[in-house]
């Protein structure tokens, strides 16, 4: 076994000391020292890739990094078209959200293609994993299970088995014996992840690492973990609702705008082919403060129901609370409604909610939010057969949005009959059959049209 020593490295300034101290002697920051293992015979160098010398970019032979499509279109889209061979991905998510379920279903799909898959469970016994696998209908013979927490053992399995795909569920329980601190500590997580990444890259193993998230919602352990890997995904959702969203946060091989939508059922995660239906209730007729907005997420459009509620403020400062939309934009829209349309919102509490827990941050939803607030304030329902899109400027003008064509097509597909769109967008816009396009130039026109 290689000789190693443990050093403590300051996360702030990079200063190294031989024993742990509460305060870095170099930069005087507290609690910044973290263990790092150094192989004495290897020096501090840990090469990730084999290229030895600098070479001209013209000399570098492009290697086509093949992708393995998993066969779950929602997942493949988020991955950027499939798993890139030799890549390392990190999946984070709240406890119990379904990370192990997703990963196990992914392993099954890859193993059914005849590729060897190693699932390392560090939190559950093989029996527990098997029980879950039975519930999910997972049973490909090429899928190997092991329950292990010692990094040296995991490394040995990877080197001996050379699987096409390996999964570590989760990194927080893996420990490197040379490091004295407990599994899950910053030093352990960082060292273990770096080591596994190194082994995976050297042997062309695609690696998925599951990580827990902290109370603040970031992946637990140092931020460096996210720098180390090729792609970072978050598996999110409301635990009290059945659907889950897989969101790309970083991807060296694809877009990070994509989301994959799944529904959690007793026999596992099912892909949701028509997600717009999830974010919209069917019986919206006559409901005040509710309007549908086509929002662009990644490469597709989702129809999202925007809801607003206004009530007289009981205490001094009126409250403005939002979920799923940007609070600053809502504050601007309230000011615009007040000044340009004469709505007396100054003494009103305003609440805005994007239904279903989606995040709609693009300006194209402005008009929808403004219309929903006005609808609630005036106590008049919006035409339930209409949807709206448009960015609202400070003088109350409605500005054009991107991808207007795709948005109205999706709206028509789900049965809407009227689209209120910015006048700027109507040039070149082809209305699908059965859909009336109503161009508006400012917020006042839009309100008159819809209420
Ligand atoms: N028998 C069952 N029937 C239906 N759904 C179940 C059943 N058992 C578990 N689930 C669902 O699976 C979820 C747990 O999934 P999973 O273990 O994959 O989550 P996880 O994110 O890996 O959790 P952890 O953070 O504990 O590792 C539960 O929250 C529940 O929704
Ligand atoms: Mg789990």
GROMACS .gro file of N, CA and C in nm, residues 83-218:
model
  408
   83UNK      N    1  -2.580   0.893  -2.106
   83UNK     CA    2  -2.465   0.900  -2.016
   83UNK      C    3  -2.338   0.903  -2.100
   84UNK      N    4  -2.254   1.002  -2.078
   84UNK     CA    5  -2.126   1.007  -2.150
   84UNK      C    6  -2.031   0.909  -2.083
   85UNK      N    7  -1.971   0.822  -2.164
   85UNK     CA    8  -1.884   0.719  -2.107
   85UNK      C    9  -1.764   0.785  -2.038
   86UNK      N   10  -1.739   0.744  -1.916
   86UNK     CA   11  -1.626   0.799  -1.840
   86UNK      C   12  -1.657   0.929  -1.768
   87UNK      N   13  -1.784   0.970  -1.770
   87UNK     CA   14  -1.816   1.096  -1.702
   87UNK      C   15  -1.858   1.070  -1.558
   88UNK      N   16  -1.847   1.173  -1.477
   88UNK     CA   17  -1.885   1.161  -1.336
   88UNK      C   18  -1.998   1.259  -1.307
   89UNK      N   19  -2.109   1.209  -1.258
   89UNK     CA   20  -2.226   1.293  -1.231
   89UNK      C   21  -2.261   1.288  -1.084
   90UNK      N   22  -2.307   1.400  -1.033
   90UNK     CA   23  -2.348   1.410  -0.894
   90UNK      C   24  -2.498   1.435  -0.891
   91UNK      N   25  -2.569   1.357  -0.810
   91UNK     CA   26  -2.714   1.380  -0.798
   91UNK      C   27  -2.745   1.413  -0.654
   92UNK      N   28  -2.806   1.529  -0.633
   92UNK     CA   29  -2.840   1.570  -0.497
   92UNK      C   30  -2.990   1.578  -0.481
   93UNK      N   31  -3.033   1.578  -0.357
   93UNK     CA   32  -3.177   1.591  -0.333
   93UNK      C   33  -3.209   1.572  -0.187
   94UNK      N   34  -3.326   1.619  -0.147
   94UNK     CA   35  -3.368   1.608  -0.007
   94UNK      C   36  -3.381   1.461   0.034
   95UNK      N   37  -3.374   1.433   0.163
   95UNK     CA   38  -3.393   1.294   0.208
   95UNK      C   39  -3.529   1.242   0.166
   96UNK      N   40  -3.530   1.120   0.118
   96UNK     CA   41  -3.656   1.052   0.086
   96UNK      C   42  -3.725   1.101  -0.039
   97UNK      N   43  -3.659   1.181  -0.120
   97UNK     CA   44  -3.725   1.237  -0.238
   97UNK      C   45  -3.733   1.131  -0.349
   98UNK      N   46  -3.643   1.033  -0.346
   98UNK     CA   47  -3.647   0.926  -0.447
   98UNK      C   48  -3.518   0.911  -0.526
   99UNK      N   49  -3.407   0.954  -0.466
   99UNK     CA   50  -3.279   0.945  -0.537
   99UNK      C   51  -3.242   0.800  -0.565
  100UNK      N   52  -3.254   0.715  -0.461
  100UNK     CA   53  -3.216   0.575  -0.479
  100UNK      C   54  -3.308   0.508  -0.580
  101UNK      N   55  -3.435   0.548  -0.579
  101UNK     CA   56  -3.531   0.489  -0.673
  101UNK      C   57  -3.491   0.524  -0.816
  102UNK      N   58  -3.464   0.650  -0.839
  102UNK     CA   59  -3.426   0.696  -0.973
  102UNK      C   60  -3.301   0.625  -1.021
  103UNK      N   61  -3.201   0.619  -0.930
  103UNK     CA   62  -3.073   0.560  -0.967
  103UNK      C   63  -3.088   0.411  -0.998
  104UNK      N   64  -3.171   0.343  -0.917
  104UNK     CA   65  -3.189   0.200  -0.938
  104UNK      C   66  -3.258   0.174  -1.072
  105UNK      N   67  -3.354   0.258  -1.106
  105UNK     CA   68  -3.421   0.241  -1.235
  105UNK      C   69  -3.326   0.270  -1.351
  106UNK      N   70  -3.237   0.366  -1.329
  106UNK     CA   71  -3.135   0.397  -1.429
  106UNK      C   72  -3.041   0.278  -1.447
  107UNK      N   73  -2.999   0.219  -1.336
  107UNK     CA   74  -2.909   0.103  -1.341
  107UNK      C   75  -2.974  -0.012  -1.417
  108UNK      N   76  -3.102  -0.035  -1.389
  108UNK     CA   77  -3.174  -0.144  -1.454
  108UNK      C   78  -3.173  -0.125  -1.606
  109UNK      N   79  -3.203  -0.002  -1.650
  109UNK     CA   80  -3.210   0.026  -1.794
  109UNK      C   81  -3.075  -0.001  -1.860
  110UNK      N   82  -2.968   0.043  -1.793
  110UNK     CA   83  -2.835   0.025  -1.853
  110UNK      C   84  -2.796  -0.123  -1.850
  111UNK      N   85  -2.826  -0.191  -1.739
  111UNK     CA   86  -2.791  -0.332  -1.728
  111UNK      C   87  -2.867  -0.417  -1.829
  112UNK      N   88  -2.991  -0.378  -1.859
  112UNK     CA   89  -3.070  -0.452  -1.959
  112UNK      C   90  -3.011  -0.440  -2.098
  113UNK      N   91  -2.925  -0.340  -2.117
  113UNK     CA   92  -2.858  -0.326  -2.247
  113UNK      C   93  -2.736  -0.418  -2.254
  114UNK      N   94  -2.717  -0.498  -2.150
  114UNK     CA   95  -2.605  -0.592  -2.149
  114UNK      C   96  -2.476  -0.532  -2.096
  115UNK      N   97  -2.485  -0.414  -2.034
  115UNK     CA   98  -2.364  -0.352  -1.978
  115UNK      C   99  -2.358  -0.382  -1.829
  116UNK      N  100  -2.236  -0.397  -1.781
  116UNK     CA  101  -2.221  -0.431  -1.639
  116UNK      C  102  -2.237  -0.305  -1.554
  117UNK      N  103  -2.316  -0.319  -1.449
  117UNK     CA  104  -2.343  -0.205  -1.363
  117UNK      C  105  -2.313  -0.244  -1.218
  118UNK      N  106  -2.243  -0.158  -1.147
  118UNK     CA  107  -2.216  -0.183  -1.005
  118UNK      C  108  -2.286  -0.078  -0.922
  119UNK      N  109  -2.373  -0.125  -0.832
  119UNK     CA  110  -2.447  -0.033  -0.744
  119UNK      C  111  -2.390  -0.047  -0.604
  120UNK      N  112  -2.320   0.054  -0.557
  120UNK     CA  113  -2.261   0.050  -0.423
  120UNK      C  114  -2.355   0.124  -0.330
  121UNK      N  115  -2.415   0.050  -0.238
  121UNK     CA  116  -2.502   0.114  -0.142
  121UNK      C  117  -2.426   0.131  -0.012
  122UNK      N  118  -2.413   0.254   0.032
  122UNK     CA  119  -2.340   0.275   0.157
  122UNK      C  120  -2.435   0.299   0.273
  123UNK      N  121  -2.562   0.308   0.244
  123UNK     CA  122  -2.660   0.341   0.349
  123UNK      C  123  -2.752   0.225   0.379
  124UNK      N  124  -2.768   0.136   0.283
  124UNK     CA  125  -2.866   0.029   0.302
  124UNK      C  126  -2.798  -0.105   0.276
  125UNK      N  127  -2.854  -0.211   0.337
  125UNK     CA  128  -2.798  -0.343   0.314
  125UNK      C  129  -2.841  -0.392   0.176
  126UNK      N  130  -2.776  -0.497   0.130
  126UNK     CA  131  -2.813  -0.552  -0.001
  126UNK      C  132  -2.958  -0.596   0.000
  127UNK      N  133  -3.001  -0.649   0.117
  127UNK     CA  134  -3.138  -0.698   0.129
  127UNK      C  135  -3.239  -0.584   0.110
  128UNK      N  136  -3.208  -0.471   0.172
  128UNK     CA  137  -3.297  -0.354   0.158
  128UNK      C  138  -3.304  -0.309   0.012
  129UNK      N  139  -3.188  -0.308  -0.051
  129UNK     CA  140  -3.185  -0.265  -0.192
  129UNK      C  141  -3.262  -0.365  -0.277
  130UNK      N  142  -3.248  -0.493  -0.243
  130UNK     CA  143  -3.318  -0.597  -0.319
  130UNK      C  144  -3.470  -0.581  -0.304
  131UNK      N  145  -3.513  -0.548  -0.182
  131UNK     CA  146  -3.657  -0.529  -0.159
  131UNK      C  147  -3.709  -0.415  -0.245
  132UNK      N  148  -3.632  -0.306  -0.249
  132UNK     CA  149  -3.674  -0.193  -0.332
  132UNK      C  150  -3.674  -0.235  -0.479
  133UNK      N  151  -3.568  -0.308  -0.518
  133UNK     CA  152  -3.558  -0.351  -0.657
  133UNK      C  153  -3.679  -0.436  -0.697
  134UNK      N  154  -3.722  -0.525  -0.607
  134UNK     CA  155  -3.839  -0.609  -0.637
  134UNK      C  156  -3.963  -0.523  -0.656
  135UNK      N  157  -3.978  -0.422  -0.569
  135UNK     CA  158  -4.094  -0.335  -0.580
  135UNK      C  159  -4.094  -0.259  -0.712
  136UNK      N  160  -3.973  -0.228  -0.762
  136UNK     CA  161  -3.963  -0.149  -0.885
  136UNK      C  162  -3.957  -0.237  -1.010
  137UNK      N  163  -3.953  -0.370  -0.989
  137UNK     CA  164  -3.940  -0.459  -1.103
  137UNK      C  165  -3.801  -0.456  -1.163
  138UNK      N  166  -3.702  -0.434  -1.079
  138UNK     CA  167  -3.563  -0.428  -1.126
  138UNK      C  168  -3.497  -0.563  -1.100
  139UNK      N  169  -3.436  -0.621  -1.202
  139UNK     CA  170  -3.374  -0.752  -1.178
  139UNK      C  171  -3.282  -0.796  -1.290
  140UNK      N  172  -3.217  -0.703  -1.359
  140UNK     CA  173  -3.126  -0.741  -1.468
  140UNK      C  174  -3.005  -0.814  -1.410
  141UNK      N  175  -2.968  -0.929  -1.466
  141UNK     CA  176  -2.856  -1.005  -1.410
  141UNK      C  177  -2.722  -0.929  -1.415
  142UNK      N  178  -2.709  -0.835  -1.505
  142UNK     CA  179  -2.582  -0.760  -1.516
  142UNK      C  180  -2.569  -0.651  -1.409
  143UNK      N  181  -2.673  -0.638  -1.326
  143UNK     CA  182  -2.667  -0.537  -1.219
  143UNK      C  183  -2.613  -0.602  -1.092
  144UNK      N  184  -2.498  -0.553  -1.045
  144UNK     CA  185  -2.434  -0.609  -0.926
  144UNK      C  186  -2.453  -0.514  -0.809
  145UNK      N  187  -2.483  -0.572  -0.693
  145UNK     CA  188  -2.505  -0.491  -0.573
  145UNK      C  189  -2.396  -0.520  -0.472
  146UNK      N  190  -2.355  -0.416  -0.402
  146UNK     CA  191  -2.266  -0.437  -0.289
  146UNK      C  192  -2.295  -0.329  -0.186
  147UNK      N  193  -2.286  -0.370  -0.059
  147UNK     CA  194  -2.306  -0.273   0.047
  147UNK      C  195  -2.170  -0.249   0.110
  148UNK      N  196  -2.113  -0.132   0.087
  148UNK     CA  197  -1.975  -0.107   0.130
  148UNK      C  198  -1.956   0.042   0.159
  149UNK      N  199  -1.872   0.070   0.260
  149UNK     CA  200  -1.846   0.211   0.291
  149UNK      C  201  -1.697   0.245   0.284
  150UNK      N  202  -1.613   0.142   0.276
  150UNK     CA  203  -1.469   0.166   0.276
  150UNK      C  204  -1.422   0.199   0.134
  151UNK      N  205  -1.360   0.313   0.119
  151UNK     CA  206  -1.319   0.360  -0.014
  151UNK      C  207  -1.223   0.262  -0.081
  152UNK      N  208  -1.131   0.204  -0.003
  152UNK     CA  209  -1.032   0.113  -0.063
  152UNK      C  210  -1.100  -0.007  -0.128
  153UNK      N  211  -1.203  -0.059  -0.059
  153UNK     CA  212  -1.276  -0.175  -0.113
  153UNK      C  213  -1.349  -0.135  -0.241
  154UNK      N  214  -1.414  -0.019  -0.237
  154UNK     CA  215  -1.492   0.025  -0.354
  154UNK      C  216  -1.399   0.043  -0.474
  155UNK      N  217  -1.283   0.100  -0.444
  155UNK     CA  218  -1.186   0.121  -0.552
  155UNK      C  219  -1.144  -0.014  -0.612
  156UNK      N  220  -1.126  -0.113  -0.521
  156UNK     CA  221  -1.085  -0.246  -0.570
  156UNK      C  222  -1.193  -0.308  -0.659
  157UNK      N  223  -1.320  -0.295  -0.614
  157UNK     CA  224  -1.429  -0.351  -0.695
  157UNK      C  225  -1.432  -0.285  -0.832
  158UNK      N  226  -1.413  -0.155  -0.834
  158UNK     CA  227  -1.418  -0.082  -0.962
  158UNK      C  228  -1.306  -0.129  -1.054
  159UNK      N  229  -1.187  -0.148  -0.995
  159UNK     CA  230  -1.073  -0.188  -1.078
  159UNK      C  231  -1.087  -0.332  -1.125
  160UNK      N  232  -1.143  -0.419  -1.040
  160UNK     CA  233  -1.156  -0.560  -1.078
  160UNK      C  234  -1.271  -0.581  -1.176
  161UNK      N  235  -1.385  -0.516  -1.148
  161UNK     CA  236  -1.504  -0.544  -1.230
  161UNK      C  237  -1.510  -0.461  -1.357
  162UNK      N  238  -1.447  -0.345  -1.357
  162UNK     CA  239  -1.455  -0.252  -1.469
  162UNK      C  240  -1.598  -0.239  -1.523
  163UNK      N  241  -1.691  -0.197  -1.439
  163UNK     CA  242  -1.829  -0.186  -1.488
  163UNK      C  243  -1.841  -0.069  -1.586
  164UNK      N  244  -1.946  -0.073  -1.669
  164UNK     CA  245  -1.970   0.040  -1.759
  164UNK      C  246  -2.024   0.157  -1.678
  165UNK      N  247  -2.103   0.123  -1.576
  165UNK     CA  248  -2.164   0.226  -1.492
  165UNK      C  249  -2.150   0.185  -1.346
  166UNK      N  250  -2.109   0.280  -1.264
  166UNK     CA  251  -2.104   0.252  -1.120
  166UNK      C  252  -2.179   0.363  -1.048
  167UNK      N  253  -2.244   0.326  -0.939
  167UNK     CA  254  -2.323   0.422  -0.863
  167UNK      C  255  -2.279   0.418  -0.718
  168UNK      N  256  -2.257   0.532  -0.658
  168UNK     CA  257  -2.224   0.539  -0.516
  168UNK      C  258  -2.344   0.606  -0.447
  169UNK      N  259  -2.415   0.533  -0.367
  169UNK     CA  260  -2.537   0.586  -0.304
  169UNK      C  261  -2.523   0.572  -0.152
  170UNK      N  262  -2.479   0.663  -0.077
  170UNK     CA  263  -2.439   0.798  -0.112
  170UNK      C  264  -2.295   0.824  -0.069
  171UNK      N  265  -2.237   0.933  -0.115
  171UNK     CA  266  -2.097   0.965  -0.086
  171UNK      C  267  -2.077   1.000   0.061
  172UNK      N  268  -2.182   1.045   0.128
  172UNK     CA  269  -2.168   1.089   0.268
  172UNK      C  270  -2.131   0.977   0.364
  173UNK      N  271  -2.153   0.853   0.326
  173UNK     CA  272  -2.122   0.743   0.416
  173UNK      C  273  -1.989   0.675   0.382
  174UNK      N  274  -1.926   0.716   0.273
  174UNK     CA  275  -1.800   0.653   0.232
  174UNK      C  276  -1.686   0.716   0.313
  175UNK      N  277  -1.592   0.631   0.356
  175UNK     CA  278  -1.479   0.689   0.429
  175UNK      C  279  -1.347   0.635   0.377
  176UNK      N  280  -1.246   0.717   0.390
  176UNK     CA  281  -1.112   0.676   0.354
  176UNK      C  282  -1.039   0.648   0.485
  177UNK      N  283  -0.988   0.525   0.502
  177UNK     CA  284  -0.937   0.486   0.635
  177UNK      C  285  -0.825   0.575   0.685
  178UNK      N  286  -0.745   0.633   0.594
  178UNK     CA  287  -0.632   0.714   0.643
  178UNK      C  288  -0.676   0.842   0.709
  179UNK      N  289  -0.796   0.889   0.679
  179UNK     CA  290  -0.841   1.016   0.736
  179UNK      C  291  -0.912   0.990   0.868
  180UNK      N  292  -0.869   1.055   0.975
  180UNK     CA  293  -0.928   1.023   1.105
  180UNK      C  294  -1.071   1.073   1.123
  181UNK      N  295  -1.116   1.174   1.048
  181UNK     CA  296  -1.249   1.229   1.077
  181UNK      C  297  -1.360   1.137   1.027
  182UNK      N  298  -1.482   1.164   1.073
  182UNK     CA  299  -1.595   1.075   1.049
  182UNK      C  300  -1.643   1.085   0.904
  183UNK      N  301  -1.708   0.978   0.853
  183UNK     CA  302  -1.766   0.985   0.720
  183UNK      C  303  -1.865   1.102   0.714
  184UNK      N  304  -1.872   1.168   0.600
  184UNK     CA  305  -1.964   1.281   0.587
  184UNK      C  306  -1.899   1.414   0.615
  185UNK      N  307  -1.780   1.411   0.678
  185UNK     CA  308  -1.713   1.539   0.705
  185UNK      C  309  -1.657   1.593   0.573
  186UNK      N  310  -1.628   1.722   0.575
  186UNK     CA  311  -1.583   1.788   0.451
  186UNK      C  312  -1.461   1.717   0.392
  187UNK      N  313  -1.364   1.687   0.478
  187UNK     CA  314  -1.242   1.623   0.430
  187UNK      C  315  -1.269   1.488   0.368
  188UNK      N  316  -1.350   1.405   0.436
  188UNK     CA  317  -1.382   1.271   0.386
  188UNK      C  318  -1.454   1.279   0.252
  189UNK      N  319  -1.558   1.360   0.246
  189UNK     CA  320  -1.640   1.365   0.124
  189UNK      C  321  -1.555   1.410   0.007
  190UNK      N  322  -1.473   1.511   0.030
  190UNK     CA  323  -1.394   1.565  -0.080
  190UNK      C  324  -1.289   1.465  -0.128
  191UNK      N  325  -1.221   1.405  -0.032
  191UNK     CA  326  -1.116   1.308  -0.069
  191UNK      C  327  -1.175   1.187  -0.139
  192UNK      N  328  -1.286   1.135  -0.085
  192UNK     CA  329  -1.346   1.014  -0.144
  192UNK      C  330  -1.395   1.044  -0.284
  193UNK      N  331  -1.459   1.159  -0.303
  193UNK     CA  332  -1.512   1.191  -0.435
  193UNK      C  333  -1.398   1.210  -0.534
  194UNK      N  334  -1.291   1.277  -0.490
  194UNK     CA  335  -1.177   1.300  -0.580
  194UNK      C  336  -1.115   1.168  -0.621
  195UNK      N  337  -1.103   1.077  -0.523
  195UNK     CA  338  -1.041   0.949  -0.551
  195UNK      C  339  -1.126   0.865  -0.647
  196UNK      N  340  -1.255   0.862  -0.621
  196UNK     CA  341  -1.345   0.783  -0.707
  196UNK      C  342  -1.346   0.841  -0.848
  197UNK      N  343  -1.344   0.974  -0.859
  197UNK     CA  344  -1.341   1.039  -0.990
  197UNK      C  345  -1.217   0.997  -1.066
  198UNK      N  346  -1.107   0.995  -0.995
  198UNK     CA  347  -0.979   0.957  -1.056
  198UNK      C  348  -0.986   0.814  -1.111
  199UNK      N  349  -1.035   0.723  -1.027
  199UNK     CA  350  -1.044   0.582  -1.068
  199UNK      C  351  -1.139   0.568  -1.188
  200UNK      N  352  -1.253   0.638  -1.180
  200UNK     CA  353  -1.353   0.626  -1.286
  200UNK      C  354  -1.297   0.678  -1.419
  201UNK      N  355  -1.230   0.791  -1.415
  201UNK     CA  356  -1.177   0.850  -1.539
  201UNK      C  357  -1.069   0.759  -1.598
  202UNK      N  358  -0.988   0.700  -1.510
  202UNK     CA  359  -0.878   0.619  -1.561
  202UNK      C  360  -0.930   0.493  -1.630
  203UNK      N  361  -1.038   0.436  -1.577
  203UNK     CA  362  -1.087   0.310  -1.633
  203UNK      C  363  -1.208   0.329  -1.725
  204UNK      N  364  -1.246   0.451  -1.753
  204UNK     CA  365  -1.360   0.473  -1.843
  204UNK      C  366  -1.492   0.426  -1.785
  205UNK      N  367  -1.503   0.434  -1.652
  205UNK     CA  368  -1.628   0.395  -1.587
  205UNK      C  369  -1.715   0.520  -1.573
  206UNK      N  370  -1.840   0.511  -1.614
  206UNK     CA  371  -1.931   0.624  -1.588
  206UNK      C  372  -1.975   0.613  -1.443
  207UNK      N  373  -1.967   0.723  -1.372
  207UNK     CA  374  -1.992   0.717  -1.229
  207UNK      C  375  -2.104   0.813  -1.190
  208UNK      N  376  -2.198   0.764  -1.113
  208UNK     CA  377  -2.301   0.850  -1.055
  208UNK      C  378  -2.281   0.853  -0.905
  209UNK      N  379  -2.269   0.972  -0.850
  209UNK     CA  380  -2.252   0.986  -0.706
  209UNK      C  381  -2.377   1.052  -0.650
  210UNK      N  382  -2.435   0.990  -0.548
  210UNK     CA  383  -2.551   1.052  -0.484
  210UNK      C  384  -2.502   1.131  -0.364
  211UNK      N  385  -2.550   1.254  -0.352
  211UNK     CA  386  -2.510   1.337  -0.239
  211UNK      C  387  -2.631   1.391  -0.166
  212UNK      N  388  -2.617   1.408  -0.035
  212UNK     CA  389  -2.729   1.466   0.041
  212UNK      C  390  -2.724   1.617   0.028
  213UNK      N  391  -2.836   1.682   0.054
  213UNK     CA  392  -2.831   1.828   0.053
  213UNK      C  393  -2.842   1.879   0.196
  214UNK      N  394  -2.785   1.996   0.217
  214UNK     CA  395  -2.788   2.057   0.349
  214UNK      C  396  -2.922   2.126   0.370
  215UNK      N  397  -2.940   2.180   0.490
  215UNK     CA  398  -3.065   2.250   0.520
  215UNK      C  399  -3.089   2.365   0.424
  216UNK      N  400  -2.979   2.426   0.378
  216UNK     CA  401  -2.993   2.540   0.287
  216UNK      C  402  -3.023   2.496   0.145
  217UNK      N  403  -3.012   2.363   0.119
  217UNK     CA  404  -3.046   2.313  -0.013
  217UNK      C  405  -2.928   2.287  -0.104
  218UNK      N  406  -2.805   2.315  -0.056
  218UNK     CA  407  -2.688   2.286  -0.139
  218UNK      C  408  -2.642   2.143  -0.112
   0.00000   0.00000   0.00000
